Amino acid sequence: MQSNAALEYDYTVAKLYTYTAILFGFVGMLIGTLIAAQLAFPELNYLLGEYGTFSRLRPLHTNVVIYGFTVSGIFATFYYLAQRVLKVSMAESKFIMFMGKLQFALYLVAATAMVITELMGYTQSKEYAQMEWPLDLLIVVIWVIWGIVMFALIGIRREKALYISMWYFIACFLGVAMLYLFNNMAIPTYFAAGGVGSIMHSVSMYSGTNDALVQWWWGHNAVAFVFTVPIVGMIYYFLPKESGQAVYSYKLSLLSFWGLMFVYLWAGSHHLLWSTVPDWMQTMGSIFSVVLILPSWGSAINMLLTMKGEWNQLTENPLIKFMVLASTFYMLSTLEGPIQAIKSVNAIAHFTDWIPGHVHDGVLGWVAFMIMAGLFHMAPRMFKREIYSKSLIEAQFWLQTTAVVLYFTSMWIAGITQGMMWRAVDEYGNLMYSFIDTVTVLHPYYAIRALSGVLFLTGFVMFAYNMIKTMTSSKVLTEEPQFKSPMA
Amino acid sequence: MGIRELQGYASLFMTIVFVVALYGYIVYLYRSEKKGEKDYEKLGNIALDDEIDSKPINTSDPLPDEKKGAK
Amino acid sequence: MFHWLEKNPFFFAVGVFLVIAFAGLVEILPNFAEASRPVAGLRPYTVLELAGKEVYKKDNCIACHSQLIRPFKAETDRYGQYSLSGEYAYDRPFLWGSKRTGPDLHRVGNYRTTEWHENHMWDPTSVVPGSIMPAYKHQFTNIADIATAYAEAVTVKNAFHTPYGDDIQPGKKAFEAYKPKVLAEAKKIAAQMKNKDVKDAVAAGKIPEVVALIAYLNSLGTSRYDAKSK
């Protein structure tokens, strides 16, 4: 517990991941906007030949925004805030510093390889687990290194109590590790068949219904442990720090943590309602999805109450705006999800555009907003310069909020329209619409969604520009700001 | 159906265990604060006061963890 | 106990792990034996069909097409008999999909023909006016990877006892010996097609991706276990 005046937090790795978050965020959202436009205007499928069709680009979009943008954001914020809440610097241990840099180097290799192989069509065809086995192995290494860094930092900590954000990062590490390993169990065919065929190809250890169960156990919980758990960890740090208000109820944050851990995993089978998965599992998925509202709202309400008596900050500080809106979208999304998991609602909603609509109010409104707010908060402290432009952040906020609202409203209407048309029958009990009727009717909604993509992407470019200007040419700060991030 | 039944009982049993543990935790949290052994709300300040040279904010309990606490 | 957990990050982590692993253990593992049983008489995919499944994966048809017919009248009227767990016994990976931008394909082999698929893959709007599906002309020139499909058949035969014949054996030699059978199957499909490049390629002993894909699409449905259906 010695005071060490010369010691400073070391943000080298956090900065590196900040750069990749900006880069992959732009690429992923650009592809997303393109494929959204392709659904409205199919001629756009032929820009890149074989490599430019909607179907080839769609997993690239999801993987780049998840494993490029979001995971970079998670690592950037982790390497920033873990040091601070544990009160140790990475510079104190050469080993930790080396592992952190090694992890980034391997991450960059894996992410680049992911983009190339998926563009070429190497895929396991499991959603959010498309990467083939050599990449899977590399990811395991990256993940293990992260765990080593995490527990090494915890091992030399000065603050004996682990702050709640660290709990969430530990859970993210463990949850993803377990689920990823199980879901990607596959046999490389080249070796099993005595050197015949492509070395990249593998065949899943599970078949049919089992494969579906394991896959959605993963698919659902990738959402839990990548899009929810670490993001909650972020907001528990950044909102109090930016506003200068301690978490409203620390005890509530502990309880919602355990609640979330226990309930989330059960809900995976709600992706498989009305399928060939046993009935009791479907029911279980349905019930636990509804129970899941409690811990989710526990965290979100805790966040909103943290601002109690300080709501004036909402008008004064655009970063608070981002974070408060993020927790509001989190509430919306975690209410919408359970509604879709009710069996009778699911019968209409499943397979329709309501599902991407639901996903995007979560990932755009909650995940992306929170990551961008976190990076904005970190920038003045990492680069020792004030944020380049407040008015640009304000403009970005309104542009992107409009984009998210346009996205989910258009997809709600599209999804329900489609679901109702698929089942509509005439007075004799015959189906009223051929399938193509239910596609062409969606054109205006697809066009609106493409527009919303353009708006959100524009907002992201404003974010990137603001960040780059902050790094390079903004006013230099003489001392580190305590709470509110300074901005011009 | 041996495995199905076993699975049913195991799931019921474990669910009860977890629910009891969760409620036990709530009771524990409030009781230890009431008795003055701990102050959880103080931990919220870890995020606010996070300079590397600021004094660690710990619970007010008498830290028996100097040897085993460091993992 | 709680005090101790709060002070020991390592055991705290173990606690978190147990809580999250529990759901998986109860929900998933015990069902394995039951859910992997095939329906009576189900045959595995031929090597050509497996190669077609790889094309299906490579061009990621799953982004827009499901292979899961739910037990509703509106679905069985549109696509046919609802899907049974046992029909997927040889599907590695499962290809149920999660989005129907296009129609379900689980029984497409029951009601579409080789000719229809050929026209559709070349130019979807020629058979479905208003379709937003892209054309997949590159499948008519790209050559399917039969070797990899063969390797997959060998792997699932040895690792999971999928019932393939004795002619599916590891090694390059066995593959060379098997190749003519795949080509013969491809020729039957190419004979029903009109694209000249495809016919030339097959005559020269090469199998374009579209031929393999059509073989796969034709196998979807009830024909793999019910000889009476088409």
Tab-separated table of N, CA and C in Angstrom, chain A residues 179-280:
chain	number	residue	atom	x	y	z
A	179	LEU	N	-18.570	-21.911	-23.582
A	179	LEU	CA	-19.516	-22.073	-24.680
A	179	LEU	C	-18.797	-22.234	-26.005
A	180	TYR	N	-17.750	-21.458	-26.195
A	180	TYR	CA	-17.032	-21.479	-27.462
A	180	TYR	C	-16.420	-22.853	-27.700
A	181	LEU	N	-15.801	-23.390	-26.650
A	181	LEU	CA	-15.168	-24.698	-26.796
A	181	LEU	C	-16.186	-25.760	-27.176
A	182	PHE	N	-17.306	-25.782	-26.459
A	182	PHE	CA	-18.286	-26.826	-26.737
A	182	PHE	C	-18.876	-26.706	-28.126
A	183	ASN	N	-19.198	-25.483	-28.510
A	183	ASN	CA	-19.894	-25.319	-29.775
A	183	ASN	C	-19.001	-25.606	-30.979
A	184	ASN	N	-17.708	-25.361	-30.843
A	184	ASN	CA	-16.840	-25.496	-32.007
A	184	ASN	C	-16.159	-26.853	-32.104
A	185	MET	N	-16.603	-27.812	-31.321
A	185	MET	CA	-16.036	-29.157	-31.395
A	185	MET	C	-16.248	-29.719	-32.798
A	186	ALA	N	-15.162	-29.954	-33.501
A	186	ALA	CA	-15.269	-30.429	-34.879
A	186	ALA	C	-14.034	-31.234	-35.225
A	187	ILE	N	-14.176	-32.107	-36.226
A	187	ILE	CA	-13.042	-32.920	-36.653
A	187	ILE	C	-12.546	-32.410	-37.997
A	188	PRO	N	-11.281	-32.021	-38.099
A	188	PRO	CA	-10.745	-31.617	-39.409
A	188	PRO	C	-10.715	-32.828	-40.340
A	189	THR	N	-11.386	-32.725	-41.481
A	189	THR	CA	-11.542	-33.900	-42.339
A	189	THR	C	-10.244	-34.290	-43.032
A	190	TYR	N	-9.393	-33.303	-43.279
A	190	TYR	CA	-8.148	-33.598	-44.008
A	190	TYR	C	-7.347	-34.680	-43.282
A	191	PHE	N	-7.252	-34.542	-41.959
A	191	PHE	CA	-6.462	-35.501	-41.195
A	191	PHE	C	-7.208	-36.810	-40.994
A	192	ALA	N	-8.512	-36.718	-40.801
A	192	ALA	CA	-9.289	-37.935	-40.543
A	192	ALA	C	-9.402	-38.805	-41.792
A	193	ALA	N	-9.250	-38.181	-42.980
A	193	ALA	CA	-9.450	-38.957	-44.201
A	193	ALA	C	-8.131	-39.267	-44.897
A	194	GLY	N	-7.028	-39.154	-44.185
A	194	GLY	CA	-5.746	-39.530	-44.771
A	194	GLY	C	-5.291	-38.591	-45.863
A	195	GLY	N	-5.430	-37.288	-45.644
A	195	GLY	CA	-4.852	-36.326	-46.574
A	195	GLY	C	-5.649	-36.059	-47.827
A	196	VAL	N	-6.968	-36.221	-47.760
A	196	VAL	CA	-7.799	-35.922	-48.919
A	196	VAL	C	-8.531	-34.607	-48.674
A	197	GLY	N	-8.602	-33.759	-49.714
A	197	GLY	CA	-9.437	-32.561	-49.643
A	197	GLY	C	-8.779	-31.372	-48.985
A	198	SER	N	-9.610	-30.389	-48.643
A	198	SER	CA	-9.119	-29.120	-48.124
A	198	SER	C	-8.739	-29.236	-46.653
A	199	ILE	N	-7.632	-28.575	-46.312
A	199	ILE	CA	-7.163	-28.629	-44.929
A	199	ILE	C	-8.043	-27.768	-44.025
A	200	MET	N	-8.762	-26.816	-44.605
A	200	MET	CA	-9.576	-25.899	-43.808
A	200	MET	C	-10.888	-26.527	-43.338
A	201	HIS	N	-11.299	-27.610	-43.961
A	201	HIS	CA	-12.645	-28.105	-43.709
A	201	HIS	C	-12.724	-28.965	-42.449
A	202	SER	N	-13.828	-28.844	-41.742
A	202	SER	CA	-14.048	-29.696	-40.578
A	202	SER	C	-15.517	-30.085	-40.528
A	203	VAL	N	-15.809	-31.130	-39.766
A	203	VAL	CA	-17.200	-31.566	-39.655
A	203	VAL	C	-17.585	-31.588	-38.177
A	204	SER	N	-18.784	-31.064	-37.890
A	204	SER	CA	-19.229	-30.888	-36.511
A	204	SER	C	-19.340	-32.218	-35.774
A	205	MET	N	-18.988	-32.207	-34.495
A	205	MET	CA	-19.120	-33.412	-33.674
A	205	MET	C	-20.590	-33.748	-33.387
A	206	TYR	N	-21.455	-32.769	-33.557
A	206	TYR	CA	-22.869	-32.991	-33.253
A	206	TYR	C	-23.659	-32.992	-34.546
A	207	SER	N	-24.787	-33.697	-34.539
A	207	SER	CA	-25.589	-33.693	-35.748
A	207	SER	C	-26.994	-33.199	-35.453
A	208	GLY	N	-27.612	-32.629	-36.475
A	208	GLY	CA	-29.030	-32.279	-36.453
A	208	GLY	C	-29.489	-31.535	-35.221
A	209	THR	N	-30.494	-32.129	-34.546
A	209	THR	CA	-31.115	-31.469	-33.403
A	209	THR	C	-30.099	-31.167	-32.298
A	210	ASN	N	-29.165	-32.080	-32.056
A	210	ASN	CA	-28.149	-31.825	-31.032
A	210	ASN	C	-27.298	-30.627	-31.402
A	211	ASP	N	-26.926	-30.578	-32.678
A	211	ASP	CA	-26.106	-29.482	-33.151
A	211	ASP	C	-26.856	-28.169	-32.952
A	212	ALA	N	-28.148	-28.208	-33.235
A	212	ALA	CA	-28.969	-27.012	-33.077
A	212	ALA	C	-28.984	-26.556	-31.626
A	213	LEU	N	-29.119	-27.512	-30.717
A	213	LEU	CA	-29.158	-27.170	-29.292
A	213	LEU	C	-27.849	-26.533	-28.846
A	214	VAL	N	-26.743	-27.199	-29.205
A	214	VAL	CA	-25.447	-26.670	-28.780
A	214	VAL	C	-25.208	-25.311	-29.420
A	215	GLN	N	-25.545	-25.196	-30.704
A	215	GLN	CA	-25.325	-23.947	-31.423
A	215	GLN	C	-26.108	-22.799	-30.796
A	216	TRP	N	-27.373	-23.033	-30.435
A	216	TRP	CA	-28.143	-21.905	-29.901
A	216	TRP	C	-27.881	-21.687	-28.433
A	217	TRP	N	-27.360	-22.731	-27.778
A	217	TRP	CA	-26.833	-22.534	-26.432
A	217	TRP	C	-25.694	-21.522	-26.532
A	218	TRP	N	-24.884	-21.674	-27.577
A	218	TRP	CA	-23.813	-20.718	-27.841
A	218	TRP	C	-24.383	-19.398	-28.349
A	219	GLY	N	-25.203	-19.469	-29.398
A	219	GLY	CA	-25.688	-18.258	-30.062
A	219	GLY	C	-26.357	-17.324	-29.077
A	220	HIS	N	-27.187	-17.900	-28.223
A	220	HIS	CA	-27.887	-17.087	-27.248
A	220	HIS	C	-26.912	-16.514	-26.225
A	221	ASN	N	-25.975	-17.344	-25.797
A	221	ASN	CA	-25.108	-16.903	-24.717
A	221	ASN	C	-23.915	-16.107	-25.199
A	222	ALA	N	-23.665	-16.140	-26.527
A	222	ALA	CA	-22.714	-15.175	-27.070
A	222	ALA	C	-23.309	-13.790	-26.869
A	223	VAL	N	-24.633	-13.706	-27.065
A	223	VAL	CA	-25.320	-12.445	-26.783
A	223	VAL	C	-25.174	-12.092	-25.296
A	224	ALA	N	-25.282	-13.125	-24.447
A	224	ALA	CA	-25.179	-12.873	-23.007
A	224	ALA	C	-23.789	-12.409	-22.638
A	225	PHE	N	-22.781	-13.159	-23.073
A	225	PHE	CA	-21.447	-12.922	-22.527
A	225	PHE	C	-20.584	-11.999	-23.388
A	226	VAL	N	-21.050	-11.628	-24.568
A	226	VAL	CA	-20.332	-10.641	-25.361
A	226	VAL	C	-21.105	-9.323	-25.427
A	227	PHE	N	-22.414	-9.396	-25.634
A	227	PHE	CA	-23.202	-8.177	-25.815
A	227	PHE	C	-23.822	-7.656	-24.525
A	228	THR	N	-23.861	-8.463	-23.484
A	228	THR	CA	-24.514	-8.011	-22.270
A	228	THR	C	-23.535	-7.873	-21.120
A	229	VAL	N	-22.948	-8.993	-20.722
A	229	VAL	CA	-22.146	-9.018	-19.502
A	229	VAL	C	-21.009	-7.971	-19.500
A	230	PRO	N	-20.111	-7.978	-20.513
A	230	PRO	CA	-19.039	-6.975	-20.445
A	230	PRO	C	-19.540	-5.551	-20.625
A	231	ILE	N	-20.637	-5.384	-21.353
A	231	ILE	CA	-21.154	-4.035	-21.572
A	231	ILE	C	-21.748	-3.496	-20.262
A	232	VAL	N	-22.422	-4.388	-19.516
A	232	VAL	CA	-22.894	-3.987	-18.189
A	232	VAL	C	-21.693	-3.615	-17.321
A	233	GLY	N	-20.619	-4.426	-17.422
A	233	GLY	CA	-19.392	-4.113	-16.688
A	233	GLY	C	-18.883	-2.719	-17.033
A	234	MET	N	-18.966	-2.359	-18.330
A	234	MET	CA	-18.509	-1.030	-18.754
A	234	MET	C	-19.349	0.069	-18.130
A	235	ILE	N	-20.660	-0.092	-18.216
A	235	ILE	CA	-21.509	1.012	-17.752
A	235	ILE	C	-21.379	1.172	-16.238
A	236	TYR	N	-21.137	0.091	-15.512
A	236	TYR	CA	-20.950	0.202	-14.061
A	236	TYR	C	-19.701	1.001	-13.725
A	237	TYR	N	-18.778	1.086	-14.634
A	237	TYR	CA	-17.614	1.932	-14.378
A	237	TYR	C	-17.776	3.323	-14.983
A	238	PHE	N	-18.115	3.373	-16.283
A	238	PHE	CA	-18.042	4.655	-16.976
A	238	PHE	C	-19.119	5.638	-16.539
A	239	LEU	N	-20.329	5.159	-16.276
A	239	LEU	CA	-21.378	6.104	-15.884
A	239	LEU	C	-21.059	6.750	-14.530
A	240	PRO	N	-20.736	5.977	-13.487
A	240	PRO	CA	-20.367	6.627	-12.227
A	240	PRO	C	-19.162	7.548	-12.381
A	241	LYS	N	-18.161	7.103	-13.114
A	241	LYS	CA	-16.945	7.894	-13.228
A	241	LYS	C	-17.198	9.202	-13.973
A	242	GLU	N	-17.959	9.121	-15.056
A	242	GLU	CA	-18.200	10.319	-15.854
A	242	GLU	C	-19.092	11.312	-15.106
A	243	SER	N	-20.043	10.760	-14.308
A	243	SER	CA	-20.998	11.650	-13.647
A	243	SER	C	-20.556	12.040	-12.247
A	244	GLY	N	-19.586	11.315	-11.696
A	244	GLY	CA	-19.157	11.609	-10.330
A	244	GLY	C	-20.128	11.094	-9.282
A	245	GLN	N	-21.033	10.241	-9.671
A	245	GLN	CA	-22.025	9.670	-8.758
A	245	GLN	C	-21.725	8.179	-8.572
A	246	ALA	N	-21.614	7.709	-7.343
A	246	ALA	CA	-21.404	6.283	-7.132
A	246	ALA	C	-22.655	5.511	-7.539
A	247	VAL	N	-22.480	4.224	-7.853
A	247	VAL	CA	-23.620	3.382	-8.232
A	247	VAL	C	-24.723	3.520	-7.195
A	248	TYR	N	-25.971	3.607	-7.664
A	248	TYR	CA	-27.091	3.858	-6.767
A	248	TYR	C	-27.135	2.834	-5.635
A	249	SER	N	-27.130	1.542	-6.005
A	249	SER	CA	-27.115	0.525	-4.962
A	249	SER	C	-26.105	-0.548	-5.332
A	250	TYR	N	-25.039	-0.618	-4.596
A	250	TYR	CA	-24.012	-1.607	-4.905
A	250	TYR	C	-24.546	-3.015	-4.667
A	251	LYS	N	-25.364	-3.135	-3.624
A	251	LYS	CA	-25.922	-4.468	-3.316
A	251	LYS	C	-26.812	-4.962	-4.455
A	252	LEU	N	-27.598	-4.056	-5.023
A	252	LEU	CA	-28.448	-4.454	-6.147
A	252	LEU	C	-27.589	-4.916	-7.322
A	253	SER	N	-26.454	-4.270	-7.516
A	253	SER	CA	-25.594	-4.680	-8.626
A	253	SER	C	-25.058	-6.091	-8.393
A	254	LEU	N	-24.757	-6.429	-7.135
A	254	LEU	CA	-24.281	-7.793	-6.850
A	254	LEU	C	-25.381	-8.816	-7.093
A	255	LEU	N	-26.584	-8.470	-6.651
A	255	LEU	CA	-27.689	-9.422	-6.808
A	255	LEU	C	-28.051	-9.611	-8.272
A	256	SER	N	-28.091	-8.517	-9.028
A	256	SER	CA	-28.449	-8.715	-10.435
A	256	SER	C	-27.365	-9.496	-11.156
A	257	PHE	N	-26.138	-9.386	-10.680
A	257	PHE	CA	-25.082	-10.187	-11.300
A	257	PHE	C	-25.383	-11.669	-11.167
A	258	TRP	N	-25.636	-12.118	-9.939
A	258	TRP	CA	-25.887	-13.555	-9.755
A	258	TRP	C	-27.178	-13.987	-10.437
A	259	GLY	N	-28.156	-13.114	-10.404
A	259	GLY	CA	-29.413	-13.429	-11.087
A	259	GLY	C	-29.181	-13.661	-12.573
A	260	LEU	N	-28.418	-12.757	-13.172
A	260	LEU	CA	-28.139	-12.858	-14.602
A	260	LEU	C	-27.366	-14.138	-14.926
A	261	MET	N	-26.371	-14.446	-14.091
A	261	MET	CA	-25.564	-15.647	-14.312
A	261	MET	C	-26.436	-16.892	-14.298
A	262	PHE	N	-27.335	-16.935	-13.343
A	262	PHE	CA	-28.125	-18.149	-13.186
A	262	PHE	C	-29.179	-18.296	-14.276
A	263	VAL	N	-29.832	-17.211	-14.609
A	263	VAL	CA	-30.992	-17.319	-15.487
A	263	VAL	C	-30.614	-17.344	-16.972
A	264	TYR	N	-29.602	-16.582	-17.358
A	264	TYR	CA	-29.369	-16.353	-18.784
A	264	TYR	C	-29.179	-17.644	-19.582
A	265	LEU	N	-28.403	-18.563	-19.011
A	265	LEU	CA	-28.042	-19.768	-19.752
A	265	LEU	C	-29.237	-20.635	-20.104
A	266	TRP	N	-30.270	-20.557	-19.273
A	266	TRP	CA	-31.432	-21.424	-19.491
A	266	TRP	C	-32.258	-20.996	-20.690
A	267	ALA	N	-32.113	-19.732	-21.047
A	267	ALA	CA	-33.055	-19.189	-22.014
A	267	ALA	C	-32.694	-19.525	-23.463
A	268	GLY	N	-31.530	-20.159	-23.678
A	268	GLY	CA	-31.054	-20.413	-25.034
A	268	GLY	C	-32.041	-21.106	-25.956
A	269	SER	N	-32.815	-22.029	-25.407
A	269	SER	CA	-33.694	-22.807	-26.295
A	269	SER	C	-34.862	-21.981	-26.829
A	270	HIS	N	-34.988	-20.714	-26.430
A	270	HIS	CA	-36.081	-19.919	-27.025
A	270	HIS	C	-35.804	-19.612	-28.499
A	271	HIS	N	-34.585	-19.924	-28.957
A	271	HIS	CA	-34.312	-19.783	-30.390
A	271	HIS	C	-34.862	-20.968	-31.182
A	272	LEU	N	-35.314	-21.978	-30.470
A	272	LEU	CA	-35.696	-23.225	-31.133
A	272	LEU	C	-37.136	-23.607	-30.836
A	273	LEU	N	-37.962	-22.588	-30.545
A	273	LEU	CA	-39.363	-22.889	-30.271
A	273	LEU	C	-40.025	-23.443	-31.532
A	274	TRP	N	-40.927	-24.386	-31.345
A	274	TRP	CA	-41.660	-25.049	-32.425
A	274	TRP	C	-40.742	-25.871	-33.326
A	275	SER	N	-39.517	-26.160	-32.863
A	275	SER	CA	-38.639	-26.990	-33.679
A	275	SER	C	-38.709	-28.422	-33.160
A	276	THR	N	-37.735	-29.246	-33.551
A	276	THR	CA	-37.780	-30.649	-33.146
A	276	THR	C	-37.073	-30.883	-31.821
A	277	VAL	N	-36.749	-29.810	-31.122
A	277	VAL	CA	-36.171	-29.914	-29.788
A	277	VAL	C	-37.280	-30.311	-28.811
A	278	PRO	N	-36.965	-31.175	-27.813
A	278	PRO	CA	-38.021	-31.625	-26.899
A	278	PRO	C	-38.829	-30.474	-26.297
A	279	ASP	N	-40.107	-30.737	-26.100
A	279	ASP	CA	-41.057	-29.721	-25.667
A	279	ASP	C	-40.676	-29.048	-24.360
A	280	TRP	N	-40.271	-29.866	-23.361
A	280	TRP	CA	-40.008	-29.275	-22.040
A	280	TRP	C	-38.866	-28.277	-22.104
